[in-house]
Amino acid sequence: MRPEKLKEGVFWVGAVDWAIRDFHGYVTPRGSTYNNYLILDRDVTLLDAVKYDFIDISIRNIRSLVEPGLIKNIIVNHIEPDHASGLAEIVRLAPEATIYCTEKGRQGLARFFDISPWRIKTVKTGDTLNIGSRNLFFLETPMLHWPDSMMTYIREDKLLISQDGFGQHIASSQRFDDEFIACASETELDDAVWDYYANILMPFGSIIKQKIEEIGKLGLEIDMIAPDHGVIWRNPKKIIRMYLDMAGGKAEERAVVIYDTMWQNTGKMALHIAEGIRSEGLDVKVIKLRATPLSVAIKELWKARGALIGSPTLNNTLFPSVGEFLTYLKGLRPKYRIAGAFGTFGWAGGAVKETTEALKKMGLEVFEPGVDAHYRPSAEDAVRCMDFGREFAKRVKEYHSKF
Ligand code: FEO
């Protein structure tokens, strides 16, 4: 894709990755983009590089606007390789350029590159850089997404370059939110936002809230938000509202049943439980883990107020795919959800207890006791599962009313 103008003199010069389906283990069915931006001002300034595999495309885009050797400033908002692995190629073409990043960014760059010949200036929140007719304002955003992260605000354009924040994994020929909605749908865009937030930013909800408040206190008026992935927000109010809602615990009043099964017996329990949930008038989705990418299961859990996790007992412990799911979930530090456990066992139990303990350790509201069945659910077990689902649905509704 060719450069796209965001504002007079400010251009997208990134690359679209139509083919990526596995983003370090996270499934990206819509592909992604690596966005970076070029400002043509007295001092030509590049904001971020792109992934190494795509740097030639970005350089071609830059070259169509300006000779890369004229780049005077390179802003490194984030050092993760999907943005910074192509940086050395840019520096090779613009050896006189000064790199601006946070102190953590400088330390991180030193782990990825030989930075001894590079000119690096570290910045912190409140520092500014005049590049001619524009002033860049830096805002540190540690842990959004890595400790090095920062955002750059272009005051005269009311434009926030937000690196990972407000991103989505979408490959498209449309660069802007309104264009994408016109071409695809708002539902698809919203789903991509939920998916990205759930799998990447879920642990950082309180920081997100703080940073959005800080932007307000600093009086940074925002007319456009340009993240390093996906579409650029010409309607920034929408994405800011979505982020505040998600950080504050927004979920849909429904339940998700996430399970795996060896001989279809935990699977049968899942269906009985789902029937019980539905009989209380609550929407429910059933997800079998080995049939569903982990990141999709996480997104579905994050969208729903309540989740039940089912596992067979294998070798006195969890079934591996359920263990993997719980490990991933634990790292994402979910909040504001109610969850419980169910499962089967043969000669000794373990899965329901372990799942319940794992959910408690995550600090979730736990629905207990869980329900289990010996080998295969009998007719009586089916009734117990239905009842378990009904009671869970009631608790989900009650818990949801607090938000
Ligand atoms: Fe898109 Fe944290 O990198």
mmCIF file of C-alpha atoms and ligand atoms in Angstrom:
data_model
loop_
_atom_site.group_PDB
_atom_site.id
_atom_site.type_symbol
_atom_site.label_atom_id
_atom_site.label_comp_id
_atom_site.label_asym_id
_atom_site.label_seq_id
_atom_site.Cartn_x
_atom_site.Cartn_y
_atom_site.Cartn_z
ATOM 1 C CA MET A 1 0.000 0.000 0.000
ATOM 2 C CA ARG A 2 1.181 3.520 -0.867
ATOM 3 C CA PRO A 3 1.597 6.350 1.669
ATOM 4 C CA GLU A 4 -1.608 7.819 3.002
ATOM 5 C CA LYS A 5 -2.009 11.392 4.219
ATOM 6 C CA LEU A 6 -3.326 11.768 7.782
ATOM 7 C CA LYS A 7 -2.901 15.527 8.027
ATOM 8 C CA GLU A 8 -1.142 18.067 5.834
ATOM 9 C CA GLY A 9 2.508 16.917 5.893
ATOM 10 C CA VAL A 10 1.862 13.798 8.019
ATOM 11 C CA PHE A 11 1.800 10.420 6.252
ATOM 12 C CA TRP A 12 1.313 6.732 6.987
ATOM 13 C CA VAL A 13 4.343 4.963 5.500
ATOM 14 C CA GLY A 14 3.829 1.468 6.943
ATOM 15 C CA ALA A 15 3.101 -1.975 5.574
ATOM 16 C CA VAL A 16 0.145 -4.336 5.480
ATOM 17 C CA ASP A 17 0.753 -7.944 6.515
ATOM 18 C CA TRP A 18 -2.074 -9.728 4.728
ATOM 19 C CA ALA A 19 -0.730 -13.211 5.478
ATOM 20 C CA ILE A 20 0.081 -13.278 9.184
ATOM 21 C CA ARG A 21 -2.149 -15.713 11.050
ATOM 22 C CA ASP A 22 0.035 -16.371 14.087
ATOM 23 C CA PHE A 23 1.250 -13.291 15.921
ATOM 24 C CA HIS A 24 3.619 -14.769 18.515
ATOM 25 C CA GLY A 25 1.041 -17.433 19.287
ATOM 26 C CA TYR A 26 -1.988 -15.200 19.035
ATOM 27 C CA VAL A 27 -4.243 -16.021 16.072
ATOM 28 C CA THR A 28 -4.751 -13.120 13.659
ATOM 29 C CA PRO A 29 -7.374 -14.257 11.142
ATOM 30 C CA ARG A 30 -7.641 -10.754 9.704
ATOM 31 C CA GLY A 31 -3.858 -10.242 9.324
ATOM 32 C CA SER A 32 -2.304 -7.038 10.641
ATOM 33 C CA THR A 33 -0.453 -3.878 9.731
ATOM 34 C CA TYR A 34 2.762 -2.334 10.972
ATOM 35 C CA ASN A 35 2.073 1.376 10.922
ATOM 36 C CA ASN A 36 4.712 4.058 11.005
ATOM 37 C CA TYR A 37 4.423 7.723 10.207
ATOM 38 C CA LEU A 38 6.477 10.377 8.470
ATOM 39 C CA ILE A 39 6.265 14.115 9.121
ATOM 40 C CA LEU A 40 7.531 16.442 6.422
ATOM 41 C CA ASP A 41 8.510 19.564 8.311
ATOM 42 C CA ARG A 42 11.692 21.621 8.630
ATOM 43 C CA ASP A 43 13.160 18.558 10.369
ATOM 44 C CA VAL A 44 11.894 15.418 8.658
ATOM 45 C CA THR A 45 10.726 13.061 11.387
ATOM 46 C CA LEU A 46 9.879 9.377 11.288
ATOM 47 C CA LEU A 47 7.734 7.871 14.033
ATOM 48 C CA ASP A 48 8.591 4.198 14.506
ATOM 49 C CA ALA A 49 10.033 1.636 12.127
ATOM 50 C CA VAL A 50 8.267 -1.596 11.136
ATOM 51 C CA LYS A 51 8.942 -5.334 11.394
ATOM 52 C CA TYR A 52 12.180 -6.261 9.630
ATOM 53 C CA ASP A 53 10.445 -8.392 6.971
ATOM 54 C CA PHE A 54 8.466 -5.329 5.862
ATOM 55 C CA ILE A 55 11.076 -2.582 6.177
ATOM 56 C CA ASP A 56 11.719 -2.473 2.409
ATOM 57 C CA ILE A 57 8.053 -1.616 1.864
ATOM 58 C CA SER A 58 8.191 1.159 4.438
ATOM 59 C CA ILE A 59 11.440 2.528 2.980
ATOM 60 C CA ARG A 60 9.860 2.535 -0.467
ATOM 61 C CA ASN A 61 6.950 4.525 0.953
ATOM 62 C CA ILE A 62 9.302 6.966 2.678
ATOM 63 C CA ARG A 63 11.373 7.345 -0.489
ATOM 64 C CA SER A 64 8.271 8.244 -2.498
ATOM 65 C CA LEU A 65 7.911 11.302 -0.248
ATOM 66 C CA VAL A 66 11.459 12.232 0.731
ATOM 67 C CA GLU A 67 15.023 10.985 0.436
ATOM 68 C CA PRO A 68 15.491 8.828 3.602
ATOM 69 C CA GLY A 69 18.918 10.398 4.221
ATOM 70 C CA LEU A 70 17.072 13.643 5.029
ATOM 71 C CA ILE A 71 15.352 12.117 8.048
ATOM 72 C CA LYS A 72 16.562 14.138 11.006
ATOM 73 C CA ASN A 73 14.606 12.556 13.861
ATOM 74 C CA ILE A 74 13.460 9.008 14.475
ATOM 75 C CA ILE A 75 10.974 8.584 17.295
ATOM 76 C CA VAL A 76 10.958 5.071 18.742
ATOM 77 C CA ASN A 77 7.725 4.815 20.659
ATOM 78 C CA HIS A 78 8.103 1.074 21.263
ATOM 79 C CA ILE A 79 10.943 -1.401 20.812
ATOM 80 C CA GLU A 80 9.062 -4.685 20.337
ATOM 81 C CA PRO A 81 10.368 -6.337 17.145
ATOM 82 C CA ASP A 82 7.094 -5.898 15.223
ATOM 83 C CA HIS A 83 7.911 -2.173 15.269
ATOM 84 C CA ALA A 84 11.633 -1.860 15.853
ATOM 85 C CA SER A 85 13.273 -4.834 14.138
ATOM 86 C CA GLY A 86 13.586 -2.786 10.930
ATOM 87 C CA LEU A 87 15.099 0.190 12.750
ATOM 88 C CA ALA A 88 18.733 -0.546 11.853
ATOM 89 C CA GLU A 89 17.852 -0.350 8.151
ATOM 90 C CA ILE A 90 16.411 3.134 8.661
ATOM 91 C CA VAL A 91 19.454 4.240 10.660
ATOM 92 C CA ARG A 92 21.710 2.863 7.911
ATOM 93 C CA LEU A 93 19.960 5.203 5.438
ATOM 94 C CA ALA A 94 19.795 8.145 7.844
ATOM 95 C CA PRO A 95 22.999 7.828 9.914
ATOM 96 C CA GLU A 96 22.872 11.425 11.073
ATOM 97 C CA ALA A 97 19.364 11.091 12.507
ATOM 98 C CA THR A 98 18.768 11.418 16.225
ATOM 99 C CA ILE A 99 16.681 8.704 17.862
ATOM 100 C CA TYR A 100 14.264 9.723 20.600
ATOM 101 C CA CYS A 101 13.001 7.100 23.016
ATOM 102 C CA THR A 102 12.519 6.514 26.725
ATOM 103 C CA GLU A 103 15.394 5.399 28.954
ATOM 104 C CA LYS A 104 13.892 1.884 29.040
ATOM 105 C CA GLY A 105 13.686 2.097 25.272
ATOM 106 C CA ARG A 106 17.381 2.912 25.039
ATOM 107 C CA GLN A 107 18.247 0.009 27.329
ATOM 108 C CA GLY A 108 16.076 -2.328 25.248
ATOM 109 C CA LEU A 109 17.504 -1.144 21.920
ATOM 110 C CA ALA A 110 20.968 -1.951 23.289
ATOM 111 C CA ARG A 111 19.833 -5.571 23.713
ATOM 112 C CA PHE A 112 18.636 -5.843 20.124
ATOM 113 C CA PHE A 113 21.247 -3.751 18.263
ATOM 114 C CA ASP A 114 24.762 -2.384 18.472
ATOM 115 C CA ILE A 115 23.692 1.141 19.311
ATOM 116 C CA SER A 116 27.203 2.474 19.944
ATOM 117 C CA PRO A 117 27.262 4.506 16.694
ATOM 118 C CA TRP A 118 23.655 5.719 17.094
ATOM 119 C CA ARG A 119 22.709 9.159 18.359
ATOM 120 C CA ILE A 120 20.078 8.530 21.013
ATOM 121 C CA LYS A 121 18.327 11.073 23.218
ATOM 122 C CA THR A 122 16.084 9.822 25.960
ATOM 123 C CA VAL A 123 12.854 11.601 26.770
ATOM 124 C CA LYS A 124 10.230 11.473 29.472
ATOM 125 C CA THR A 125 6.672 12.662 29.907
ATOM 126 C CA GLY A 126 6.373 16.387 29.239
ATOM 127 C CA ASP A 127 9.495 16.668 27.072
ATOM 128 C CA THR A 128 8.915 18.314 23.719
ATOM 129 C CA LEU A 129 10.720 18.475 20.415
ATOM 130 C CA ASN A 130 10.287 21.323 17.949
ATOM 131 C CA ILE A 131 10.623 20.114 14.357
ATOM 132 C CA GLY A 132 9.751 23.361 12.597
ATOM 133 C CA SER A 133 6.103 24.263 12.451
ATOM 134 C CA ARG A 134 5.236 21.445 14.849
ATOM 135 C CA ASN A 135 5.966 20.517 18.434
ATOM 136 C CA LEU A 136 6.063 16.879 19.463
ATOM 137 C CA PHE A 137 5.041 16.101 23.040
ATOM 138 C CA PHE A 138 6.150 12.823 24.603
ATOM 139 C CA LEU A 139 4.051 10.797 27.021
ATOM 140 C CA GLU A 140 5.555 7.748 28.706
ATOM 141 C CA THR A 141 3.133 4.808 28.805
ATOM 142 C CA PRO A 142 5.098 2.060 30.575
ATOM 143 C CA MET A 143 3.522 -1.403 30.166
ATOM 144 C CA LEU A 144 1.341 -0.162 27.315
ATOM 145 C CA HIS A 145 2.661 -2.388 25.971
ATOM 146 C CA TRP A 146 6.225 -2.909 27.281
ATOM 147 C CA PRO A 147 8.174 -0.958 29.920
ATOM 148 C CA ASP A 148 9.785 1.167 27.197
ATOM 149 C CA SER A 149 6.550 2.322 25.597
ATOM 150 C CA MET A 150 5.604 5.928 25.006
ATOM 151 C CA MET A 151 3.205 7.874 22.826
ATOM 152 C CA THR A 152 3.921 10.995 20.788
ATOM 153 C CA TYR A 153 1.411 13.811 20.501
ATOM 154 C CA ILE A 154 1.669 16.283 17.636
ATOM 155 C CA ARG A 155 0.183 19.374 19.186
ATOM 156 C CA GLU A 156 -0.498 21.413 16.046
ATOM 157 C CA ASP A 157 -2.310 18.488 14.377
ATOM 158 C CA LYS A 158 -4.033 17.248 17.557
ATOM 159 C CA LEU A 159 -2.738 13.858 16.515
ATOM 160 C CA LEU A 160 -1.732 11.113 18.959
ATOM 161 C CA ILE A 161 0.670 8.463 17.660
ATOM 162 C CA SER A 162 -0.190 5.731 20.121
ATOM 163 C CA GLN A 163 1.999 2.700 19.165
ATOM 164 C CA ASP A 164 0.251 -0.476 20.414
ATOM 165 C CA GLY A 165 -2.487 1.417 22.290
ATOM 166 C CA PHE A 166 -5.849 1.586 20.475
ATOM 167 C CA GLY A 167 -4.605 -0.897 17.845
ATOM 168 C CA GLN A 168 -6.270 -3.830 16.164
ATOM 169 C CA HIS A 169 -4.936 -6.691 14.082
ATOM 170 C CA ILE A 170 -6.592 -5.914 10.780
ATOM 171 C CA ALA A 171 -5.046 -6.030 7.334
ATOM 172 C CA SER A 172 -7.035 -3.813 5.010
ATOM 173 C CA SER A 173 -6.657 -1.417 2.135
ATOM 174 C CA GLN A 174 -8.553 1.155 4.206
ATOM 175 C CA ARG A 175 -6.394 3.192 6.544
ATOM 176 C CA PHE A 176 -9.126 4.900 8.559
ATOM 177 C CA ASP A 177 -11.859 3.638 10.889
ATOM 178 C CA ASP A 178 -14.738 5.229 8.965
ATOM 179 C CA GLU A 179 -13.463 3.792 5.664
ATOM 180 C CA PHE A 180 -13.177 0.317 7.188
ATOM 181 C CA ILE A 181 -16.685 0.522 8.658
ATOM 182 C CA ALA A 182 -18.065 1.563 5.264
ATOM 183 C CA CYS A 183 -16.283 -1.323 3.565
ATOM 184 C CA ALA A 184 -16.690 -4.054 6.190
ATOM 185 C CA SER A 185 -18.767 -3.232 9.285
ATOM 186 C CA GLU A 186 -18.589 -1.583 12.676
ATOM 187 C CA THR A 187 -19.255 -4.982 14.258
ATOM 188 C CA GLU A 188 -16.122 -6.388 12.651
ATOM 189 C CA LEU A 189 -14.041 -3.439 13.791
ATOM 190 C CA ASP A 190 -15.400 -3.681 17.337
ATOM 191 C CA ASP A 191 -14.661 -7.412 17.407
ATOM 192 C CA ALA A 192 -11.065 -6.727 16.347
ATOM 193 C CA VAL A 193 -10.736 -4.152 19.146
ATOM 194 C CA TRP A 194 -12.090 -6.615 21.748
ATOM 195 C CA ASP A 195 -9.792 -9.341 20.460
ATOM 196 C CA TYR A 196 -6.684 -7.133 20.586
ATOM 197 C CA TYR A 197 -7.515 -5.690 23.989
ATOM 198 C CA ALA A 198 -8.318 -9.112 25.508
ATOM 199 C CA ASN A 199 -5.117 -10.754 24.312
ATOM 200 C CA ILE A 200 -2.652 -7.880 24.647
ATOM 201 C CA LEU A 201 -3.888 -5.169 26.972
ATOM 202 C CA MET A 202 -6.183 -6.973 29.426
ATOM 203 C CA PRO A 203 -3.588 -6.904 32.255
ATOM 204 C CA PHE A 204 -3.175 -3.143 31.970
ATOM 205 C CA GLY A 205 -6.716 -1.813 32.414
ATOM 206 C CA SER A 206 -5.883 0.389 35.395
ATOM 207 C CA ILE A 207 -2.871 1.903 33.577
ATOM 208 C CA ILE A 208 -5.059 2.545 30.534
ATOM 209 C CA LYS A 209 -7.553 4.452 32.658
ATOM 210 C CA GLN A 210 -4.772 6.468 34.321
ATOM 211 C CA LYS A 211 -3.166 7.368 31.007
ATOM 212 C CA ILE A 212 -6.448 8.458 29.423
ATOM 213 C CA GLU A 213 -7.086 10.624 32.498
ATOM 214 C CA GLU A 214 -3.539 11.993 32.283
ATOM 215 C CA ILE A 215 -4.086 12.957 28.636
ATOM 216 C CA GLY A 216 -7.195 14.864 29.751
ATOM 217 C CA LYS A 217 -5.353 16.618 32.595
ATOM 218 C CA LEU A 218 -2.513 17.605 30.272
ATOM 219 C CA GLY A 219 -5.106 19.261 28.068
ATOM 220 C CA LEU A 220 -4.083 17.287 24.978
ATOM 221 C CA GLU A 221 -6.997 17.741 22.596
ATOM 222 C CA ILE A 222 -7.225 14.742 20.323
ATOM 223 C CA ASP A 223 -8.591 14.925 16.831
ATOM 224 C CA MET A 224 -7.075 11.672 15.561
ATOM 225 C CA ILE A 225 -5.369 8.591 17.046
ATOM 226 C CA ALA A 226 -2.876 6.719 14.913
ATOM 227 C CA PRO A 227 -1.840 3.358 16.404
ATOM 228 C CA ASP A 228 0.950 1.110 15.119
ATOM 229 C CA HIS A 229 -1.514 -1.668 14.158
ATOM 230 C CA GLY A 230 -4.735 -1.539 12.188
ATOM 231 C CA VAL A 231 -6.902 1.396 11.267
ATOM 232 C CA ILE A 232 -6.335 5.020 12.268
ATOM 233 C CA TRP A 233 -9.102 6.575 14.334
ATOM 234 C CA ARG A 234 -10.679 9.640 12.769
ATOM 235 C CA ASN A 235 -13.335 9.162 15.419
ATOM 236 C CA PRO A 236 -11.093 8.919 18.498
ATOM 237 C CA LYS A 237 -13.997 9.303 20.910
ATOM 238 C CA LYS A 238 -15.268 5.852 19.943
ATOM 239 C CA ILE A 239 -12.035 4.006 20.751
ATOM 240 C CA ILE A 240 -11.374 6.005 23.921
ATOM 241 C CA ARG A 241 -14.900 5.139 25.117
ATOM 242 C CA MET A 242 -14.368 1.466 24.276
ATOM 243 C CA TYR A 243 -11.062 1.398 26.174
ATOM 244 C CA LEU A 244 -12.517 3.104 29.231
ATOM 245 C CA ASP A 245 -15.452 0.686 29.174
ATOM 246 C CA MET A 246 -13.255 -2.397 28.877
ATOM 247 C CA ALA A 247 -10.824 -1.141 31.517
ATOM 248 C CA GLY A 248 -13.798 -0.516 33.812
ATOM 249 C CA GLY A 249 -15.037 -4.093 33.447
ATOM 250 C CA LYS A 250 -17.572 -3.871 30.640
ATOM 251 C CA ALA A 251 -18.877 -7.285 29.585
ATOM 252 C CA GLU A 252 -22.013 -8.673 28.049
ATOM 253 C CA GLU A 253 -24.611 -10.280 30.277
ATOM 254 C CA ARG A 254 -23.969 -13.788 29.071
ATOM 255 C CA ALA A 255 -21.934 -16.874 29.798
ATOM 256 C CA VAL A 256 -19.318 -18.912 28.052
ATOM 257 C CA VAL A 257 -18.600 -22.598 28.674
ATOM 258 C CA ILE A 258 -14.989 -23.411 27.812
ATOM 259 C CA TYR A 259 -13.918 -27.031 28.012
ATOM 260 C CA ASP A 260 -11.948 -29.887 26.599
ATOM 261 C CA THR A 261 -12.768 -33.556 26.634
ATOM 262 C CA MET A 262 -11.115 -36.955 26.145
ATOM 263 C CA TRP A 263 -14.072 -39.297 25.493
ATOM 264 C CA GLN A 264 -16.876 -36.738 25.073
ATOM 265 C CA ASN A 265 -17.960 -37.037 28.705
ATOM 266 C CA THR A 266 -16.811 -33.591 29.849
ATOM 267 C CA GLY A 267 -18.240 -32.469 26.496
ATOM 268 C CA LYS A 268 -21.644 -33.905 27.442
ATOM 269 C CA MET A 269 -21.466 -32.091 30.773
ATOM 270 C CA ALA A 270 -20.718 -28.846 28.923
ATOM 271 C CA LEU A 271 -23.868 -29.231 26.838
ATOM 272 C CA HIS A 272 -26.085 -30.046 29.841
ATOM 273 C CA ILE A 273 -24.674 -27.049 31.690
ATOM 274 C CA ALA A 274 -25.212 -24.781 28.677
ATOM 275 C CA GLU A 275 -28.806 -25.976 28.487
ATOM 276 C CA GLY A 276 -29.277 -25.096 32.145
ATOM 277 C CA ILE A 277 -27.812 -21.609 31.574
ATOM 278 C CA ARG A 278 -30.039 -21.042 28.561
ATOM 279 C CA SER A 279 -33.131 -22.193 30.450
ATOM 280 C CA GLU A 280 -32.624 -19.157 32.702
ATOM 281 C CA GLY A 281 -32.797 -16.916 29.645
ATOM 282 C CA LEU A 282 -29.070 -16.160 29.563
ATOM 283 C CA ASP A 283 -27.132 -16.318 26.297
ATOM 284 C CA VAL A 284 -24.387 -18.894 26.303
ATOM 285 C CA LYS A 285 -21.569 -19.902 23.986
ATOM 286 C CA VAL A 286 -19.816 -23.282 24.160
ATOM 287 C CA ILE A 287 -16.150 -23.511 23.208
ATOM 288 C CA LYS A 288 -14.081 -26.663 22.886
ATOM 289 C CA LEU A 289 -10.462 -25.732 23.433
ATOM 290 C CA ARG A 290 -8.721 -28.025 20.959
ATOM 291 C CA ALA A 291 -11.170 -26.864 18.277
ATOM 292 C CA THR A 292 -10.643 -23.178 19.028
ATOM 293 C CA PRO A 293 -7.513 -20.997 19.009
ATOM 294 C CA LEU A 294 -6.511 -19.955 22.506
ATOM 295 C CA SER A 295 -6.783 -16.253 21.716
ATOM 296 C CA VAL A 296 -10.351 -16.687 20.449
ATOM 297 C CA ALA A 297 -11.339 -18.501 23.644
ATOM 298 C CA ILE A 298 -9.798 -15.635 25.649
ATOM 299 C CA LYS A 299 -11.699 -13.020 23.656
ATOM 300 C CA GLU A 300 -14.971 -14.892 24.228
ATOM 301 C CA LEU A 301 -14.276 -15.153 27.952
ATOM 302 C CA TRP A 302 -13.500 -11.428 28.084
ATOM 303 C CA LYS A 303 -16.719 -10.534 26.283
ATOM 304 C CA ALA A 304 -18.907 -12.534 28.685
ATOM 305 C CA ARG A 305 -19.613 -11.748 32.343
ATOM 306 C CA GLY A 306 -19.476 -15.412 33.365
ATOM 307 C CA ALA A 307 -17.306 -18.378 32.391
ATOM 308 C CA LEU A 308 -17.343 -22.050 33.305
ATOM 309 C CA ILE A 309 -14.205 -24.051 32.643
ATOM 310 C CA GLY A 310 -14.457 -27.817 32.128
ATOM 311 C CA SER A 311 -11.696 -30.401 32.171
ATOM 312 C CA PRO A 312 -11.303 -34.157 32.395
ATOM 313 C CA THR A 313 -8.896 -35.342 35.059
ATOM 314 C CA LEU A 314 -5.776 -36.796 33.463
ATOM 315 C CA ASN A 315 -3.040 -38.259 35.640
ATOM 316 C CA ASN A 316 -4.650 -36.583 38.676
ATOM 317 C CA THR A 317 -4.421 -33.159 37.138
ATOM 318 C CA LEU A 318 -5.851 -30.928 34.415
ATOM 319 C CA PHE A 319 -6.183 -31.934 30.791
ATOM 320 C CA PRO A 320 -3.208 -30.222 29.037
ATOM 321 C CA SER A 321 -5.226 -27.861 26.811
ATOM 322 C CA VAL A 322 -7.195 -26.648 29.836
ATOM 323 C CA GLY A 323 -3.957 -26.178 31.790
ATOM 324 C CA GLU A 324 -2.580 -24.170 28.882
ATOM 325 C CA PHE A 325 -5.719 -22.027 28.758
ATOM 326 C CA LEU A 326 -5.614 -21.310 32.485
ATOM 327 C CA THR A 327 -1.911 -20.429 32.325
ATOM 328 C CA TYR A 328 -2.547 -17.960 29.508
ATOM 329 C CA LEU A 329 -5.582 -16.529 31.312
ATOM 330 C CA LYS A 330 -3.640 -16.095 34.559
ATOM 331 C CA GLY A 331 -1.012 -13.977 32.796
ATOM 332 C CA LEU A 332 -3.736 -11.724 31.385
ATOM 333 C CA ARG A 333 -4.949 -10.971 34.921
ATOM 334 C CA PRO A 334 -8.696 -10.941 34.159
ATOM 335 C CA LYS A 335 -11.020 -8.915 36.375
ATOM 336 C CA TYR A 336 -14.719 -8.342 36.880
ATOM 337 C CA ARG A 337 -15.765 -11.838 35.792
ATOM 338 C CA ILE A 338 -17.458 -14.703 37.634
ATOM 339 C CA ALA A 339 -16.149 -18.191 36.911
ATOM 340 C CA GLY A 340 -16.504 -21.794 38.007
ATOM 341 C CA ALA A 341 -15.380 -25.323 37.168
ATOM 342 C CA PHE A 342 -16.732 -28.685 36.079
ATOM 343 C CA GLY A 343 -15.270 -31.937 34.823
ATOM 344 C CA THR A 344 -14.943 -35.691 34.929
ATOM 345 C CA PHE A 345 -12.640 -38.091 36.693
ATOM 346 C CA GLY A 346 -11.860 -41.831 36.566
ATOM 347 C CA TRP A 347 -10.184 -43.149 39.712
ATOM 348 C CA ALA A 348 -9.151 -39.961 41.441
ATOM 349 C CA GLY A 349 -10.387 -36.409 40.973
ATOM 350 C CA GLY A 350 -8.319 -33.281 40.611
ATOM 351 C CA ALA A 351 -9.350 -31.192 37.619
ATOM 352 C CA VAL A 352 -12.328 -29.400 39.205
ATOM 353 C CA LYS A 353 -10.390 -28.644 42.381
ATOM 354 C CA GLU A 354 -7.354 -27.392 40.488
ATOM 355 C CA THR A 355 -9.420 -25.225 38.169
ATOM 356 C CA THR A 356 -11.334 -23.715 41.087
ATOM 357 C CA GLU A 357 -8.095 -22.939 42.910
ATOM 358 C CA ALA A 358 -6.582 -21.402 39.789
ATOM 359 C CA LEU A 359 -9.619 -19.146 39.347
ATOM 360 C CA LYS A 360 -9.444 -18.092 43.002
ATOM 361 C CA LYS A 361 -5.752 -17.239 42.660
ATOM 362 C CA MET A 362 -6.622 -15.002 39.727
ATOM 363 C CA GLY A 363 -8.892 -13.039 42.061
ATOM 364 C CA LEU A 364 -12.035 -13.735 40.068
ATOM 365 C CA GLU A 365 -15.449 -14.065 41.657
ATOM 366 C CA VAL A 366 -15.673 -17.851 41.982
ATOM 367 C CA PHE A 367 -18.873 -19.844 41.662
ATOM 368 C CA GLU A 368 -18.526 -22.990 43.768
ATOM 369 C CA PRO A 369 -18.696 -25.809 44.434
ATOM 370 C CA GLY A 370 -17.945 -27.023 40.948
ATOM 371 C CA VAL A 371 -19.674 -30.067 39.549
ATOM 372 C CA ASP A 372 -18.027 -33.339 38.567
ATOM 373 C CA ALA A 373 -18.984 -36.739 37.210
ATOM 374 C CA HIS A 374 -17.392 -40.167 37.542
ATOM 375 C CA TYR A 375 -16.288 -41.504 34.114
ATOM 376 C CA ARG A 376 -19.430 -40.462 32.236
ATOM 377 C CA PRO A 377 -22.372 -38.300 33.236
ATOM 378 C CA SER A 378 -25.330 -40.453 34.282
ATOM 379 C CA ALA A 379 -28.959 -39.305 34.003
ATOM 380 C CA GLU A 380 -28.645 -37.964 37.569
ATOM 381 C CA ASP A 381 -25.419 -36.177 36.672
ATOM 382 C CA ALA A 382 -27.172 -34.605 33.679
ATOM 383 C CA VAL A 383 -29.776 -33.163 36.046
ATOM 384 C CA ARG A 384 -27.023 -31.911 38.371
ATOM 385 C CA CYS A 385 -25.291 -30.238 35.421
ATOM 386 C CA MET A 386 -28.522 -28.567 34.312
ATOM 387 C CA ASP A 387 -29.087 -27.300 37.857
ATOM 388 C CA PHE A 388 -25.475 -26.124 38.047
ATOM 389 C CA GLY A 389 -25.982 -24.177 34.808
ATOM 390 C CA ARG A 390 -29.235 -22.651 36.088
ATOM 391 C CA GLU A 391 -27.676 -21.532 39.363
ATOM 392 C CA PHE A 392 -24.669 -20.156 37.535
ATOM 393 C CA ALA A 393 -26.920 -18.138 35.209
ATOM 394 C CA LYS A 394 -28.652 -16.591 38.227
ATOM 395 C CA ARG A 395 -25.306 -15.665 39.772
ATOM 396 C CA VAL A 396 -24.059 -14.172 36.497
ATOM 397 C CA LYS A 397 -27.132 -11.934 36.284
ATOM 398 C CA GLU A 398 -26.765 -10.884 39.905
ATOM 399 C CA TYR A 399 -23.039 -10.163 39.522
ATOM 400 C CA HIS A 400 -23.576 -8.323 36.226
ATOM 401 C CA SER A 401 -26.070 -5.957 37.865
ATOM 402 C CA LYS A 402 -23.173 -4.497 39.909
ATOM 403 C CA PHE A 403 -21.574 -2.989 36.805
HETATM 404 FE FE1 FEO B 1 2.924 -4.225 18.431
HETATM 405 FE FE2 FEO B 1 4.082 -4.482 21.666
HETATM 406 O O1 FEO B 1 4.157 -4.553 19.812
#
